[in-house]
């Protein structure tokens, strides 16, 4: 006969092991910006949107509404299929009272340890050369030199222009918003990305 091994009991006041932190798989929600005209108010435009826009017909759900400092309206949208239909319906509802603009996502690029004599034009030229197209529309902010005489520049880019984050790069489809374990694409060759090759 074999003896049963008895596992030692944990005392009642023993700390619980820390819970594993799961990565957030939800993507950021989309926003629509409604610019309110000078002759209209926030309440008039919101009343018109609530009255005329039906989320059931468009397939989009409004998760939240915020008023900006300038008095405009930000509509936080849930997942759905018809973004263009919803945007058009909101645009028709606020016709004459405001304009609808789709909020573009932006990313911040930081350039550190620059010379204290660096100018904004030099930063723009370097960024234009790195992206292979000169653009004076990007917003560049050059901070004052620190105690060591080094400066830092921040550049606001669109989400499509930003450099890829290599830590979250998927090696299966080369997307940068997920890893290979969460990838929904079918398997392809690691080197040339062709299907049907032997592994």
Coordinates of N, CA and C in Angstrom, one line a residue:
X1 N 0.8 -1.2 0.0 CA 0.0 0.0 0.0 C 0.9 1.2 0.0
X2 N 0.4 2.2 -0.8 CA 1.2 3.5 -0.8 C 0.5 4.4 0.1
X3 N 1.4 5.2 0.7 CA 0.9 6.3 1.6 C 0.4 7.5 0.8
X4 N -0.6 8.1 1.3 CA -1.1 9.3 0.6 C -0.2 10.5 1.1
X5 N 0.1 11.3 0.1 CA 0.9 12.5 0.5 C -0.1 13.6 0.8
X6 N 0.1 14.2 1.9 CA -0.8 15.3 2.3 C -0.2 16.6 2.0
X7 N -0.9 17.4 1.3 CA -0.3 18.8 1.0 C -0.4 19.6 2.2
X8 N 0.6 20.4 2.5 CA 0.5 21.3 3.7 C -0.5 22.4 3.4
X9 N -1.2 22.7 4.5 CA -2.2 23.8 4.4 C -1.6 25.1 4.5
X10 N -2.2 26.1 3.7 CA -1.7 27.4 3.8 C -2.4 28.1 5.0
X11 N -1.7 28.9 5.8 CA -2.4 29.6 6.9 C -3.4 30.5 6.4
X12 N -4.4 30.8 7.2 CA -5.6 31.6 6.8 C -5.2 33.0 6.5
X13 N -4.1 33.5 7.1 CA -3.7 34.9 6.8 C -2.5 35.0 5.8
X14 N -2.3 33.9 5.0 CA -1.2 34.0 4.0 C -1.7 34.9 2.9
X15 N -0.8 35.6 2.3 CA -1.2 36.5 1.2 C -1.5 35.7 -0.1
X16 N -2.4 36.1 -0.8 CA -2.8 35.5 -2.1 C -1.7 35.8 -3.1
X17 N -1.4 34.9 -4.0 CA -0.5 35.2 -5.1 C -1.0 36.3 -6.0
X18 N -0.2 37.2 -6.5 CA -0.7 38.3 -7.3 C -1.3 37.7 -8.6
X19 N -2.4 38.4 -9.0 CA -3.1 38.0 -10.2 C -2.3 38.4 -11.4
X20 N -2.3 37.6 -12.5 CA -1.6 37.9 -13.7 C -2.3 39.0 -14.4
X21 N -1.6 39.9 -14.9 CA -2.1 41.1 -15.7 C -2.3 40.6 -17.1
X22 N -3.5 40.7 -17.6 CA -3.8 40.3 -19.0 C -3.7 41.6 -19.9
X23 N -3.1 41.4 -21.0 CA -3.1 42.6 -21.9 C -4.5 43.0 -22.4
X24 N -4.7 44.3 -22.6 CA -5.9 44.8 -23.1 C -6.0 44.5 -24.6
X25 N -6.9 43.7 -25.0 CA -7.1 43.3 -26.4 C -8.1 44.2 -27.1
X26 N -8.8 45.1 -26.4 CA -9.7 46.0 -27.0 C -9.0 47.1 -27.6
X27 N -9.5 47.4 -28.8 CA -8.9 48.6 -29.5 C -9.6 49.8 -29.0
X28 N -8.9 51.0 -29.2 CA -9.5 52.2 -28.8 C -10.8 52.5 -29.6
X29 N -11.8 53.1 -28.9 CA -13.0 53.4 -29.7 C -12.8 54.5 -30.6
X30 N -13.7 54.6 -31.6 CA -13.7 55.7 -32.6 C -14.5 56.9 -32.1
X31 N -14.0 58.1 -32.5 CA -14.7 59.3 -32.1 C -15.1 60.1 -33.3
X32 N -16.2 60.8 -33.2 CA -16.6 61.8 -34.2 C -16.7 63.2 -33.5
X33 N -16.1 64.2 -34.2 CA -16.1 65.5 -33.7 C -17.2 66.3 -34.4
X34 N -18.1 66.9 -33.7 CA -19.1 67.8 -34.3 C -18.7 69.2 -33.9
X35 N -18.3 70.0 -34.9 CA -18.0 71.4 -34.7 C -19.2 72.2 -34.7
X36 N -19.5 72.9 -33.6 CA -20.7 73.7 -33.4 C -20.5 75.1 -34.0
X37 N -21.4 75.5 -34.8 CA -21.3 76.9 -35.4 C -21.5 78.0 -34.4
X38 N -21.1 79.2 -34.8 CA -21.2 80.4 -33.9 C -22.6 80.7 -33.4
X39 N -23.6 80.5 -34.3 CA -25.0 80.9 -33.9 C -25.7 79.8 -33.2
X40 N -25.1 78.6 -33.0 CA -25.8 77.5 -32.3 C -25.2 77.2 -30.9
X41 N -25.9 76.5 -30.1 CA -25.3 76.1 -28.8 C -25.2 74.6 -28.7
X42 N -24.5 74.2 -27.7 CA -24.2 72.8 -27.5 C -25.6 72.0 -27.3
X43 N -26.5 72.6 -26.5 CA -27.7 71.9 -26.2 C -28.6 71.8 -27.4
X44 N -28.6 72.8 -28.3 CA -29.4 72.7 -29.5 C -28.9 71.6 -30.4
X45 N -27.6 71.5 -30.6 CA -27.0 70.5 -31.5 C -27.2 69.1 -30.9
X46 N -27.0 68.9 -29.6 CA -27.2 67.6 -29.0 C -28.7 67.2 -29.1
X47 N -29.6 68.1 -28.9 CA -31.0 67.8 -29.0 C -31.4 67.4 -30.4
X48 N -30.8 68.0 -31.4 CA -31.0 67.7 -32.8 C -30.4 66.3 -33.1
X49 N -29.3 66.0 -32.6 CA -28.7 64.7 -32.8 C -29.5 63.6 -32.2
X50 N -30.0 63.8 -30.9 CA -30.8 62.8 -30.2 C -32.1 62.6 -31.0
X51 N -32.6 63.6 -31.5 CA -33.9 63.5 -32.2 C -33.9 62.9 -33.5
X52 N -32.9 63.2 -34.3 CA -32.8 62.8 -35.7 C -32.0 61.5 -36.0
X53 N -31.0 61.2 -35.2 CA -30.1 60.1 -35.4 C -30.6 58.9 -34.7
X54 N -30.8 57.8 -35.4 CA -31.3 56.5 -34.8 C -30.1 55.5 -34.9
X55 N -29.6 55.1 -33.8 CA -28.4 54.2 -33.8 C -28.8 52.8 -34.3
X56 N -30.1 52.4 -34.2 CA -30.5 51.1 -34.7 C -30.4 51.0 -36.2
X57 N -30.7 52.0 -36.9 CA -30.6 51.9 -38.4 C -29.2 52.0 -38.9
X58 N -28.3 52.7 -38.2 CA -26.9 52.8 -38.7 C -26.0 51.7 -38.2
X59 N -26.4 51.0 -37.1 CA -25.6 49.9 -36.6 C -24.5 50.4 -35.7
X60 N -24.5 51.6 -35.3 CA -23.4 52.2 -34.4 C -24.1 52.6 -33.1
X61 N -23.5 52.3 -32.0 CA -24.0 52.7 -30.7 C -23.1 53.8 -30.2
X62 N -23.8 54.9 -29.6 CA -23.0 56.0 -29.0 C -22.8 55.6 -27.5
X63 N -21.5 55.5 -27.2 CA -21.1 55.1 -25.8 C -21.0 56.3 -24.9
X64 N -20.7 57.4 -25.4 CA -20.6 58.6 -24.6 C -20.5 59.9 -25.4
X65 N -20.7 61.0 -24.7 CA -20.7 62.3 -25.3 C -19.9 63.2 -24.4
X66 N -19.0 64.0 -25.0 CA -18.2 64.9 -24.2 C -18.3 66.3 -24.9
X67 N -18.2 67.3 -24.1 CA -18.1 68.7 -24.6 C -16.7 69.2 -24.5
X68 N -16.1 69.7 -25.6 CA -14.8 70.1 -25.6 C -14.7 71.5 -25.0
X69 N -13.5 72.0 -24.8 CA -13.3 73.4 -24.2 C -13.9 74.5 -25.1
X70 N -13.8 74.2 -26.4 CA -14.4 75.2 -27.4 C -15.9 75.1 -27.6
X71 N -16.5 74.1 -26.9 CA -18.0 74.0 -27.0 C -18.4 73.0 -28.1
X72 N -17.5 72.3 -28.7 CA -17.8 71.3 -29.7 C -18.2 70.0 -29.0
X73 N -18.7 69.0 -29.8 CA -19.2 67.8 -29.3 C -18.3 66.6 -29.8
X74 N -17.9 65.8 -28.8 CA -17.2 64.5 -29.2 C -18.1 63.3 -28.9
X75 N -18.4 62.6 -30.0 CA -19.3 61.4 -29.8 C -18.4 60.1 -29.8
X76 N -18.4 59.4 -28.7 CA -17.6 58.2 -28.6 C -18.5 57.0 -29.1
X77 N -18.0 56.3 -30.1 CA -18.8 55.3 -30.8 C -18.3 53.9 -30.4
X78 N -19.3 53.0 -30.3 CA -19.0 51.6 -30.1 C -18.7 50.9 -31.5
X79 N -18.5 49.6 -31.4 CA -18.2 48.8 -32.6 C -19.5 48.7 -33.4
X80 N -19.3 48.7 -34.7 CA -20.5 48.6 -35.6 C -20.0 48.5 -37.0
X81 N -20.9 48.4 -38.0 CA -20.5 48.2 -39.4 C -20.5 49.4 -40.2
X82 N -21.4 50.3 -40.0 CA -21.6 51.4 -40.9 C -21.1 52.8 -40.3
X83 N -19.8 53.0 -40.3 CA -19.3 54.3 -39.8 C -19.7 55.4 -40.8
X84 N -19.6 55.2 -42.1 CA -19.9 56.2 -43.0 C -21.4 56.6 -43.0
X85 N -22.2 55.6 -42.8 CA -23.7 55.9 -42.8 C -24.0 56.7 -41.5
X86 N -23.4 56.3 -40.4 CA -23.6 57.0 -39.2 C -23.1 58.5 -39.3
X87 N -21.9 58.7 -39.8 CA -21.4 60.0 -40.0 C -22.2 60.8 -40.9
X88 N -22.7 60.3 -42.0 CA -23.6 61.0 -42.9 C -24.9 61.4 -42.2
X89 N -25.5 60.5 -41.4 CA -26.7 60.7 -40.7 C -26.5 61.9 -39.6
X90 N -25.4 61.8 -38.9 CA -25.2 62.9 -38.0 C -25.0 64.2 -38.7
X91 N -24.3 64.2 -39.8 CA -24.1 65.4 -40.7 C -25.3 66.0 -41.2
X92 N -26.3 65.1 -41.6 CA -27.6 65.6 -42.0 C -28.4 66.2 -40.8
X93 N -28.2 65.6 -39.7 CA -29.0 66.1 -38.5 C -28.5 67.5 -38.0
X94 N -27.2 67.7 -38.1 CA -26.7 69.0 -37.6 C -26.5 70.0 -38.7
X95 N -27.1 69.8 -39.9 CA -26.9 70.7 -41.0 C -27.4 72.1 -40.7
X96 N -26.5 73.1 -40.8 CA -26.8 74.5 -40.5 C -26.4 74.8 -39.0
X97 N -26.3 73.8 -38.2 CA -25.9 74.1 -36.8 C -24.4 73.7 -36.5
X98 N -23.8 72.8 -37.4 CA -22.5 72.4 -37.1 C -22.0 71.6 -38.3
X99 N -20.7 71.1 -38.2 CA -20.0 70.3 -39.2 C -19.5 69.1 -38.5
X100 N -19.5 67.9 -39.2 CA -19.0 66.7 -38.7 C -17.6 66.4 -39.2
X101 N -16.7 66.1 -38.3 CA -15.3 65.8 -38.7 C -14.9 64.5 -38.0
X102 N -14.3 63.6 -38.7 CA -13.9 62.4 -38.1 C -12.5 62.6 -37.4
X103 N -12.5 62.3 -36.2 CA -11.3 62.6 -35.3 C -10.1 61.7 -35.8
X104 N -9.0 62.2 -36.2 CA -7.9 61.5 -36.7 C -7.0 61.2 -35.5
X105 N -6.5 59.9 -35.4 CA -5.7 59.6 -34.3 C -4.3 60.1 -34.6
X106 N -3.6 60.5 -33.5 CA -2.3 61.1 -33.6 C -1.3 60.3 -32.7
X107 N -0.1 60.4 -33.0 CA 1.0 59.8 -32.2 C 2.1 60.8 -32.0
X108 N 2.8 60.7 -30.9 CA 3.8 61.7 -30.6 C 5.2 61.0 -30.7
X109 N 6.1 61.7 -31.4 CA 7.4 61.2 -31.7 C 8.4 62.1 -30.9
X110 N 9.3 61.5 -30.1 CA 10.2 62.4 -29.3 C 11.6 62.2 -29.8
X111 N 12.3 63.2 -30.0 CA 13.8 63.2 -30.3 C 14.5 63.8 -29.2
X112 N 15.3 63.0 -28.5 CA 16.0 63.5 -27.3 C 17.5 63.7 -27.5
X113 N 18.1 64.4 -26.6 CA 19.6 64.6 -26.6 C 20.0 65.4 -27.8
X114 N 19.3 66.4 -28.1 CA 19.7 67.3 -29.3 C 20.6 68.4 -28.8
X115 N 21.4 68.9 -29.7 CA 22.3 70.1 -29.4 C 21.4 71.3 -28.9
X116 N 22.0 72.1 -28.0 CA 21.2 73.2 -27.5 C 21.0 74.3 -28.6
X117 N 21.8 74.2 -29.7 CA 21.6 75.2 -30.8 C 20.7 74.7 -31.9
X118 N 20.1 73.6 -31.7 CA 19.2 73.0 -32.8 C 17.9 73.9 -32.9
X119 N 17.5 74.1 -34.2 CA 16.3 74.9 -34.5 C 15.2 74.0 -34.9
X120 N 14.0 74.7 -35.0 CA 12.8 73.9 -35.4 C 12.9 73.5 -36.9
X121 N 13.6 74.4 -37.7 CA 13.7 74.0 -39.2 C 14.6 72.8 -39.3
X122 N 15.7 72.7 -38.5 CA 16.5 71.5 -38.6 C 15.8 70.2 -38.2
X123 N 14.9 70.3 -37.2 CA 14.1 69.2 -36.8 C 13.2 68.8 -37.9
X124 N 12.5 69.8 -38.5 CA 11.6 69.5 -39.6 C 12.3 68.9 -40.8
X125 N 13.5 69.3 -41.1 CA 14.3 68.8 -42.2 C 14.7 67.3 -41.9
X126 N 15.1 67.0 -40.6 CA 15.5 65.7 -40.3 C 14.2 64.7 -40.3
X127 N 13.1 65.2 -39.8 CA 11.9 64.4 -39.8 C 11.4 64.1 -41.3
X128 N 11.5 65.2 -42.1 CA 11.1 65.0 -43.5 C 12.0 64.1 -44.2
X129 N 13.3 64.1 -43.9 CA 14.3 63.1 -44.5 C 14.0 61.7 -44.1
X130 N 13.6 61.6 -42.8 CA 13.4 60.2 -42.3 C 12.1 59.6 -42.9
X131 N 11.1 60.4 -43.1 CA 9.9 59.9 -43.7 C 9.9 60.0 -45.2
X132 N 10.9 60.5 -45.8 CA 11.1 60.7 -47.3 C 10.1 61.6 -47.9
X133 N 9.5 62.5 -47.2 CA 8.7 63.5 -47.8 C 8.6 64.7 -46.9
X134 N 9.0 65.9 -47.4 CA 9.0 67.1 -46.6 C 7.5 67.5 -46.3
X135 N 7.3 67.9 -45.1 CA 5.9 68.3 -44.7 C 6.0 69.3 -43.6
X136 N 5.5 70.5 -43.9 CA 5.5 71.6 -42.9 C 4.2 71.6 -42.1
X137 N 3.3 70.6 -42.3 CA 2.1 70.6 -41.5 C 2.3 70.0 -40.1
X138 N 3.2 69.1 -40.0 CA 3.4 68.5 -38.7 C 3.8 69.5 -37.6
X139 N 3.2 69.3 -36.4 CA 3.4 70.2 -35.3 C 4.7 69.8 -34.6
X140 N 5.7 70.7 -34.6 CA 7.0 70.4 -33.9 C 7.1 71.4 -32.7
X141 N 7.4 70.8 -31.6 CA 7.7 71.6 -30.4 C 9.1 71.3 -29.9
X142 N 9.9 72.4 -29.7 CA 11.3 72.3 -29.3 C 11.3 72.8 -27.9
X143 N 11.7 72.0 -26.9 CA 11.8 72.3 -25.5 C 13.1 73.1 -25.2
X144 N 13.1 73.8 -24.1 CA 14.3 74.5 -23.7 C 15.4 73.6 -23.3
X145 N 16.7 74.0 -23.4 CA 17.8 73.1 -23.0 C 17.8 72.8 -21.5
X146 N 18.2 71.6 -21.1 CA 18.2 71.2 -19.7 C 19.5 71.7 -19.1
X147 N 19.9 71.2 -17.9 CA 21.1 71.7 -17.2 C 22.3 71.2 -17.9
X148 N 22.3 70.1 -18.7 CA 23.4 69.6 -19.4 C 23.5 70.3 -20.8
X149 N 22.6 71.1 -21.2 CA 22.6 71.8 -22.5 C 22.0 71.0 -23.6
X150 N 21.2 70.0 -23.3 CA 20.6 69.2 -24.3 C 19.1 69.5 -24.4
X151 N 18.6 69.5 -25.6 CA 17.2 69.8 -25.9 C 16.4 68.5 -26.3
X152 N 15.1 68.7 -26.3 CA 14.2 67.6 -26.7 C 13.2 68.2 -27.7
X153 N 12.9 67.5 -28.7 CA 11.8 67.9 -29.7 C 10.7 66.9 -29.7
X154 N 9.5 67.3 -29.8 CA 8.3 66.4 -29.9 C 7.6 66.8 -31.2
X155 N 7.2 65.8 -32.0 CA 6.6 65.9 -33.2 C 5.3 65.2 -33.2
X156 N 4.2 65.8 -33.6 CA 2.8 65.2 -33.6 C 2.6 64.6 -35.0
X157 N 2.4 63.3 -35.1 CA 2.3 62.6 -36.4 C 0.9 62.0 -36.4
X158 N 0.4 61.7 -37.7 CA -0.8 60.9 -37.8 C -0.5 59.5 -37.4
X159 N -1.5 58.7 -37.1 CA -1.4 57.3 -36.6 C -0.7 56.5 -37.7
X160 N -1.0 56.8 -39.0 CA -0.5 56.0 -40.1 C 1.0 56.3 -40.3
X161 N 1.4 57.5 -40.0 CA 2.8 57.9 -40.2 C 3.8 57.4 -39.1
X162 N 3.3 57.1 -38.0 CA 4.2 56.8 -36.8 C 5.0 55.6 -37.1
X163 N 6.2 55.6 -36.5 CA 7.1 54.4 -36.6 C 6.4 53.2 -35.9
X164 N 6.7 52.0 -36.4 CA 6.1 50.8 -35.8 C 6.8 50.5 -34.5
X165 N 6.0 50.0 -33.6 CA 6.5 49.5 -32.3 C 6.9 48.0 -32.5
X166 N 8.2 47.8 -32.4 CA 8.7 46.4 -32.7 C 8.3 45.4 -31.6
X167 N 8.0 45.9 -30.4 CA 7.7 44.9 -29.3 C 6.3 44.3 -29.5
X168 N 5.4 44.9 -30.3 CA 4.1 44.3 -30.5 C 3.9 44.0 -32.0
X169 N 5.0 43.7 -32.7 CA 4.9 43.3 -34.1 C 4.5 41.9 -34.3
X170 N 3.5 41.6 -35.1 CA 3.1 40.3 -35.5 C 4.0 39.8 -36.6
X171 N 4.7 38.6 -36.4 CA 5.6 38.1 -37.5 C 4.8 37.3 -38.5
X172 N 3.5 37.1 -38.3 CA 2.7 36.3 -39.3 C 2.2 37.3 -40.4
X173 N 1.6 38.4 -40.0 CA 1.0 39.3 -41.0 C 1.7 40.7 -41.0
X174 N 2.7 40.9 -40.2 CA 3.5 42.1 -40.0 C 2.6 43.3 -39.6
X175 N 1.5 43.0 -38.8 CA 0.7 44.1 -38.2 C 1.4 44.5 -36.9
X176 N 1.2 45.7 -36.5 CA 1.8 46.2 -35.2 C 0.8 46.4 -34.1
X177 N -0.4 45.9 -34.2 CA -1.4 46.1 -33.2 C -1.6 44.9 -32.4
X178 N -1.0 43.8 -32.7 CA -1.2 42.5 -32.0 C 0.1 41.7 -32.2
X179 N 0.2 40.6 -31.4 CA 1.3 39.6 -31.6 C 0.8 38.4 -32.3
X180 N 1.8 37.5 -32.6 CA 1.5 36.4 -33.5 C 0.5 35.4 -32.8
X181 N 0.5 35.3 -31.5 CA -0.5 34.4 -30.8 C -1.9 34.8 -31.0
X182 N -2.2 36.1 -31.2 CA -3.5 36.6 -31.4 C -3.9 36.8 -32.8
X183 N -3.0 36.5 -33.8 CA -3.2 36.8 -35.2 C -4.3 35.9 -35.8
X184 N -5.2 36.5 -36.6 CA -6.3 35.8 -37.2 C -6.0 35.4 -38.6
X185 N -4.8 35.8 -39.1 CA -4.4 35.4 -40.5 C -4.0 34.0 -40.6
X186 N -4.1 33.4 -41.8 CA -3.6 32.0 -42.0 C -2.1 32.0 -42.1
X187 N -1.5 30.9 -41.8 CA 0.0 30.7 -41.7 C 0.6 30.9 -43.1
X188 N 1.7 31.6 -43.2 CA 2.4 31.8 -44.4 C 3.9 31.6 -44.1
X189 N 4.7 31.7 -45.2 CA 6.2 31.5 -45.0 C 6.7 32.6 -44.2
X190 N 7.6 32.3 -43.3 CA 8.2 33.3 -42.4 C 9.1 34.3 -43.2
X191 N 9.8 33.7 -44.2 CA 10.8 34.6 -44.9 C 10.2 35.4 -46.1
X192 N 9.4 34.7 -46.9 CA 8.9 35.4 -48.1 C 7.4 35.7 -48.1
X193 N 6.7 35.3 -47.1 CA 5.2 35.5 -46.9 C 4.4 34.9 -47.9
X194 N 4.9 33.8 -48.6 CA 4.0 33.1 -49.6 C 3.3 31.9 -48.9
X195 N 2.1 31.6 -49.4 CA 1.3 30.5 -48.8 C 1.8 29.2 -49.4
X196 N 1.5 28.1 -48.7 CA 1.7 26.8 -49.3 C 3.1 26.2 -49.2
X197 N 4.0 26.8 -48.6 CA 5.4 26.3 -48.5 C 5.5 25.4 -47.3
X198 N 6.4 24.5 -47.4 CA 6.7 23.5 -46.3 C 7.3 24.3 -45.2
X199 N 6.9 23.8 -44.0 CA 7.4 24.4 -42.8 C 8.7 23.7 -42.3

